[in-house]
Amino acid sequence: MEPAAADSPLIVGLVIAVVTLLLLFVQTKKKLTDNNAETKSIKNICDVFMNGHETAIYLKDEDLNYVFLNKAAESHFLKLVPERINQIDPSLEAEAFESSILVTDRQVIETKKTIEYEEKHKNRIFKVKKFPVELENDRIGVGAFIREITDEEKLIKKQERVLFRNKILVNVLSKKFRNDQKQLDYVLHEVLKLTDSNSGFICFYDEKKRQFTLKAWSKGLIKGADMMRLKQSYQLEEVGLWGDAVRQRKPVILNNQVDKLASECGLPGGSTITGNFIAVPIFIDEKITAVVGFAGKVDVYGDNDVYEITVLMNGVLTNVERRNIQNKLFAERSKYFQTLISIGDGVMVVDPQGKIEMLNKVAQQLTGWTNEEAKGRHYREVFVLSHEDSRQEIADPIVAAMATDQTQELKNHAVLTAKDGSVFHLEDSAAPIKNEKGETVGIVLVFRDVSEKKEQRKEIEYLSFHDALTGLYNRRFLEEELLRLDTERNLPISIIMGDVNGLKLTNDIFGHAHGDVFLKKIADVMRRVCRSDDIIARWGGDEFVILLPKTTIEQAKQIKKRIKTEFAQDGVKLIRGNISLGCAAKTVMNQSIMECLEFAEE
């Protein structure tokens, strides 16, 4: 039993050692399992990251066998299946990039240098970056990032075309051309370069006349045509395919079919074209103002060409039209300015601050100021305006025109006092001067001397309401006054009617001159007797009427009596004649004034 007892510690130690080893083994195995899981997780993450990118990524060993490639590389270039990893497939790569992939892969491994370049393949463009990769055992592989940049290159080219187009537009609009023709020739040849065309033309179009006018053309267009017989104008019915741009009111694009239709093209100059063709109508304010055509582009014409041609030609034609309008406006302004200077009325132009900018010759004569003296002065210093009645104020037409922004006419009572004190009666009007934005930039005052006219008008007005022989009011005036004064506040209204008896017999015996003297005497008597507010009129050849507002019948009878007394004292005799006077009064409004007149006559 002793030997067994002696072996017990040994056995226990062995057990402990075995258990310890087992524990170590379990722990080690667990660590290896965890490491493998972590490695697998990292690999999965890397796969997800690499495969989630559109860039094609691959890694090859020193023999150009694939070690790794992402899904973008598979789908875009090689279309590999998993079992092809660690294999080389030059036939597929040759199909994808015409063997250039293999060539540059070897170059990187041999030179151990990174390279970058662009590769074109089947209308697609790729950005390629390749770099050396150190593998185990000092081996060198190659890694690659390959990204498609076709759309980016198209965008860059589009931006370059836009820049080129804008450059042309800036040059066309900013360069100084001797005339419109030089500008049109310039833009035509620039658009030829922009669209890669070899011939082209610009025709203006008149919608009302349905007529084209050839304005610019390239040498290629009229090659072989007789320049001396080149037509400048074409009716819409005469032209072929390019006239469809007007008939259809939209661009005409013919790609790869013009050869068949060349005889129908009927281009300016009588020539035909081969190759692709485009005709674009140019609209300004919804009207076709021009048609431009281009031909000979190797590539097809498209919407981008239409857009670029439209943008450029719209800018050019708008500029040409604006310049023509400016030239016409300048000519019209010069014409109107010369008219203002030379017309028979006075003209004064003032700025918004009231400073004089111009006086024409008549204005200088009326104001007494020269244009040089007046320029820059405030108009009130030069144009001294007042009312003919010094007790009244005159409205300033320039102030009124500025305040209302409308034309103002001066009333008939304006008086201009010249520099030397001379006085002129004026008629005038003031109107705002507008710029192209409709803003008021000044006032033009047109005025004329109507002193003589005013005197003539006074004389005409006097004659129209007065009897030429006696100087009394005439029947027309009295009839108007009867209507005007027939109001309640003028009641009672009395009327005295006088009739000269024997006037015809006096005229027959002594002549009309003697009768006229008698009529004048009667008029003088009536004026002396009547009040200043009474209205005395010669009603007819031998009849007189006196209108007496606010006068009773008794007062009227007293006036009638005084007239007879004065008439008798004057000593003017008629053969078998005298003056008969009757009177009547209107005392209430429902009584007719004309009935009152008839009663006085009776």
GROMACS .gro file of C-alpha atoms in nm, residues 139-335:
model
  197
  139ARG     CA    1   0.659   4.005  -5.394
  140ILE     CA    2   0.515   4.306  -5.582
  141GLY     CA    3   0.157   4.311  -5.707
  142VAL     CA    4  -0.053   4.584  -5.864
  143GLY     CA    5  -0.365   4.756  -5.734
  144ALA     CA    6  -0.604   4.962  -5.946
  145PHE     CA    7  -0.888   5.211  -5.914
  146ILE     CA    8  -1.084   5.254  -6.238
  147ARG     CA    9  -1.366   5.510  -6.245
  148GLU     CA   10  -1.590   5.594  -6.541
  149ILE     CA   11  -1.589   5.969  -6.616
  150THR     CA   12  -1.791   5.971  -6.939
  151ASP     CA   13  -2.067   6.193  -6.797
  152GLU     CA   14  -1.812   6.421  -6.632
  153GLU     CA   15  -1.626   6.464  -6.959
  154LYS     CA   16  -1.952   6.537  -7.138
  155LEU     CA   17  -2.035   6.798  -6.873
  156ILE     CA   18  -1.688   6.952  -6.906
  157LYS     CA   19  -1.723   6.966  -7.283
  158LYS     CA   20  -2.068   7.116  -7.246
  159GLN     CA   21  -1.930   7.378  -7.010
  160GLU     CA   22  -1.647   7.448  -7.254
  161ARG     CA   23  -1.903   7.493  -7.534
  162VAL     CA   24  -2.106   7.724  -7.312
  163LEU     CA   25  -1.793   7.925  -7.237
  164PHE     CA   26  -1.706   7.935  -7.605
  165ARG     CA   27  -2.063   8.037  -7.694
  166ASN     CA   28  -2.061   8.307  -7.426
  167LYS     CA   29  -1.726   8.428  -7.548
  168ILE     CA   30  -1.867   8.461  -7.898
  169LEU     CA   31  -2.172   8.641  -7.761
  170VAL     CA   32  -1.960   8.880  -7.556
  171ASN     CA   33  -1.738   8.952  -7.858
  172VAL     CA   34  -2.037   9.001  -8.084
  173LEU     CA   35  -2.205   9.240  -7.842
  174SER     CA   36  -1.896   9.426  -7.722
  175LYS     CA   37  -1.682   9.452  -8.033
  176LYS     CA   38  -1.722   9.761  -8.243
  177PHE     CA   39  -1.832   9.679  -8.595
  178ARG     CA   40  -1.840   9.928  -8.876
  179ASN     CA   41  -2.193   9.822  -8.964
  180ASP     CA   42  -2.452   9.548  -8.916
  181GLN     CA   43  -2.316   9.348  -9.209
  182LYS     CA   44  -1.973   9.312  -9.047
  183GLN     CA   45  -2.135   9.194  -8.725
  184LEU     CA   46  -2.352   8.937  -8.903
  185ASP     CA   47  -2.055   8.804  -9.101
  186TYR     CA   48  -1.857   8.771  -8.779
  187VAL     CA   49  -2.123   8.580  -8.588
  188LEU     CA   50  -2.194   8.353  -8.884
  189HIS     CA   51  -1.835   8.233  -8.901
  190GLU     CA   52  -1.814   8.197  -8.523
  191VAL     CA   53  -2.126   7.979  -8.521
  192LEU     CA   54  -1.973   7.771  -8.800
  193LYS     CA   55  -1.684   7.696  -8.563
  194LEU     CA   56  -1.914   7.638  -8.267
  195THR     CA   57  -2.130   7.384  -8.451
  196ASP     CA   58  -1.844   7.227  -8.653
  197SER     CA   59  -2.029   7.317  -8.975
  198ASN     CA   60  -1.865   7.397  -9.307
  199SER     CA   61  -2.132   7.623  -9.457
  200GLY     CA   62  -2.415   7.844  -9.344
  201PHE     CA   63  -2.631   8.151  -9.408
  202ILE     CA   64  -2.841   8.415  -9.232
  203CYS     CA   65  -3.165   8.538  -9.386
  204PHE     CA   66  -3.385   8.809  -9.238
  205TYR     CA   67  -3.757   8.740  -9.268
  206ASP     CA   68  -4.054   8.974  -9.304
  207GLU     CA   69  -4.372   8.799  -9.187
  208LYS     CA   70  -4.604   9.051  -9.352
  209LYS     CA   71  -4.436   9.026  -9.693
  210ARG     CA   72  -4.350   8.655  -9.646
  211GLN     CA   73  -4.009   8.747  -9.780
  212PHE     CA   74  -3.651   8.642  -9.697
  213THR     CA   75  -3.356   8.876  -9.740
  214LEU     CA   76  -3.013   8.714  -9.758
  215LYS     CA   77  -2.783   8.903  -9.518
  216ALA     CA   78  -2.477   8.679  -9.468
  217TRP     CA   79  -2.339   8.355  -9.611
  218SER     CA   80  -2.028   8.142  -9.595
  219LYS     CA   81  -1.798   8.077  -9.888
  220GLY     CA   82  -1.888   7.712  -9.889
  221LEU     CA   83  -2.255   7.787  -9.939
  222ILE     CA   84  -2.217   7.962 -10.273
  223LYS     CA   85  -1.927   7.759 -10.402
  224GLY     CA   86  -1.985   7.718 -10.772
  225ALA     CA   87  -2.263   7.976 -10.778
  226ASP     CA   88  -2.249   8.293 -10.981
  227MET     CA   89  -2.199   8.580 -10.737
  228MET     CA   90  -2.318   8.832 -10.993
  229ARG     CA   91  -2.649   8.652 -11.022
  230LEU     CA   92  -2.691   8.585 -10.651
  231LYS     CA   93  -3.044   8.673 -10.541
  232GLN     CA   94  -3.087   8.883 -10.230
  233SER     CA   95  -3.461   8.832 -10.176
  234TYR     CA   96  -3.673   8.519 -10.178
  235GLN     CA   97  -4.045   8.466 -10.133
  236LEU     CA   98  -4.143   8.194  -9.888
  237GLU     CA   99  -4.311   8.000 -10.171
  238GLU     CA  100  -3.981   7.989 -10.365
  239VAL     CA  101  -3.767   7.816 -10.104
  240GLY     CA  102  -3.747   7.449 -10.017
  241LEU     CA  103  -3.665   7.266  -9.699
  242TRP     CA  104  -3.519   7.553  -9.504
  243GLY     CA  105  -3.845   7.745  -9.559
  244ASP     CA  106  -4.012   7.478  -9.344
  245ALA     CA  107  -3.851   7.649  -9.045
  246VAL     CA  108  -4.098   7.933  -9.112
  247ARG     CA  109  -4.389   7.724  -9.233
  248GLN     CA  110  -4.368   7.494  -8.930
  249ARG     CA  111  -4.240   7.770  -8.698
  250LYS     CA  112  -3.982   7.533  -8.553
  251PRO     CA  113  -3.627   7.412  -8.633
  252VAL     CA  114  -3.568   7.178  -8.924
  253ILE     CA  115  -3.301   6.912  -8.861
  254LEU     CA  116  -3.199   6.669  -9.135
  255ASN     CA  117  -2.935   6.411  -9.045
  256ASN     CA  118  -2.817   6.150  -9.296
  257GLN     CA  119  -3.094   6.225  -9.542
  258VAL     CA  120  -3.006   6.552  -9.714
  259ASP     CA  121  -2.840   6.374 -10.005
  260LYS     CA  122  -3.176   6.233 -10.103
  261LEU     CA  123  -3.345   6.570 -10.068
  262ALA     CA  124  -3.068   6.798 -10.197
  263SER     CA  125  -3.271   6.903 -10.499
  264GLU     CA  126  -3.544   7.030 -10.267
  265CYS     CA  127  -3.319   7.241 -10.048
  266GLY     CA  128  -3.312   7.543 -10.275
  267LEU     CA  129  -3.043   7.717 -10.073
  268PRO     CA  130  -2.951   8.083 -10.126
  269GLY     CA  131  -2.711   8.111 -10.416
  270GLY     CA  132  -2.874   7.826 -10.602
  271SER     CA  133  -2.634   7.566 -10.457
  272THR     CA  134  -2.717   7.231 -10.299
  273ILE     CA  135  -2.562   7.073  -9.993
  274THR     CA  136  -2.451   6.734  -9.881
  275GLY     CA  137  -2.422   6.606  -9.530
  276ASN     CA  138  -2.631   6.699  -9.229
  277PHE     CA  139  -2.835   7.018  -9.228
  278ILE     CA  140  -3.014   7.243  -8.975
  279ALA     CA  141  -3.236   7.551  -9.019
  280VAL     CA  142  -3.346   7.747  -8.712
  281PRO     CA  143  -3.613   8.022  -8.700
  282ILE     CA  144  -3.525   8.316  -8.475
  283PHE     CA  145  -3.813   8.471  -8.284
  284ILE     CA  146  -3.827   8.823  -8.141
  285ASP     CA  147  -4.152   8.923  -7.971
  286GLU     CA  148  -4.317   8.605  -8.102
  287LYS     CA  149  -4.242   8.701  -8.463
  288ILE     CA  150  -3.995   8.522  -8.689
  289THR     CA  151  -3.734   8.781  -8.778
  290ALA     CA  152  -3.469   8.556  -8.931
  291VAL     CA  153  -3.381   8.201  -9.037
  292VAL     CA  154  -3.026   8.068  -9.005
  293GLY     CA  155  -2.906   7.752  -9.169
  294PHE     CA  156  -2.591   7.541  -9.129
  295ALA     CA  157  -2.467   7.228  -9.301
  296GLY     CA  158  -2.177   6.986  -9.324
  297LYS     CA  159  -2.138   6.882  -8.961
  298VAL     CA  160  -1.974   6.538  -8.936
  299ASP     CA  161  -2.168   6.456  -8.622
  300VAL     CA  162  -2.546   6.485  -8.616
  301TYR     CA  163  -2.722   6.814  -8.538
  302GLY     CA  164  -2.929   6.810  -8.222
  303ASP     CA  165  -3.120   7.012  -7.967
  304ASN     CA  166  -2.799   7.153  -7.823
  305ASP     CA  167  -2.710   7.303  -8.162
  306VAL     CA  168  -3.059   7.454  -8.184
  307TYR     CA  169  -3.022   7.606  -7.839
  308GLU     CA  170  -2.675   7.751  -7.902
  309ILE     CA  171  -2.772   7.892  -8.242
  310THR     CA  172  -3.090   8.044  -8.095
  311VAL     CA  173  -2.909   8.203  -7.800
  312LEU     CA  174  -2.638   8.355  -8.017
  313MET     CA  175  -2.862   8.478  -8.296
  314ASN     CA  176  -3.121   8.619  -8.054
  315GLY     CA  177  -2.845   8.816  -7.885
  316VAL     CA  178  -2.705   8.940  -8.215
  317LEU     CA  179  -3.037   9.027  -8.378
  318THR     CA  180  -3.158   9.198  -8.061
  319ASN     CA  181  -2.836   9.399  -8.057
  320VAL     CA  182  -2.873   9.486  -8.426
  321GLU     CA  183  -3.235   9.586  -8.375
  322ARG     CA  184  -3.145   9.792  -8.067
  323ARG     CA  185  -2.868   9.970  -8.257
  324ASN     CA  186  -3.103  10.042  -8.547
  325ILE     CA  187  -3.362  10.175  -8.303
  326GLN     CA  188  -3.096  10.389  -8.137
  327ASN     CA  189  -2.987  10.524  -8.474
  328LYS     CA  190  -3.347  10.600  -8.568
  329LEU     CA  191  -3.405  10.754  -8.228
  330PHE     CA  192  -3.095  10.969  -8.265
  331ALA     CA  193  -3.209  11.080  -8.611
  332GLU     CA  194  -3.559  11.153  -8.481
  333ARG     CA  195  -3.422  11.342  -8.183
  334SER     CA  196  -3.202  11.547  -8.412
  335LYS     CA  197  -3.499  11.616  -8.637
   0.00000   0.00000   0.00000
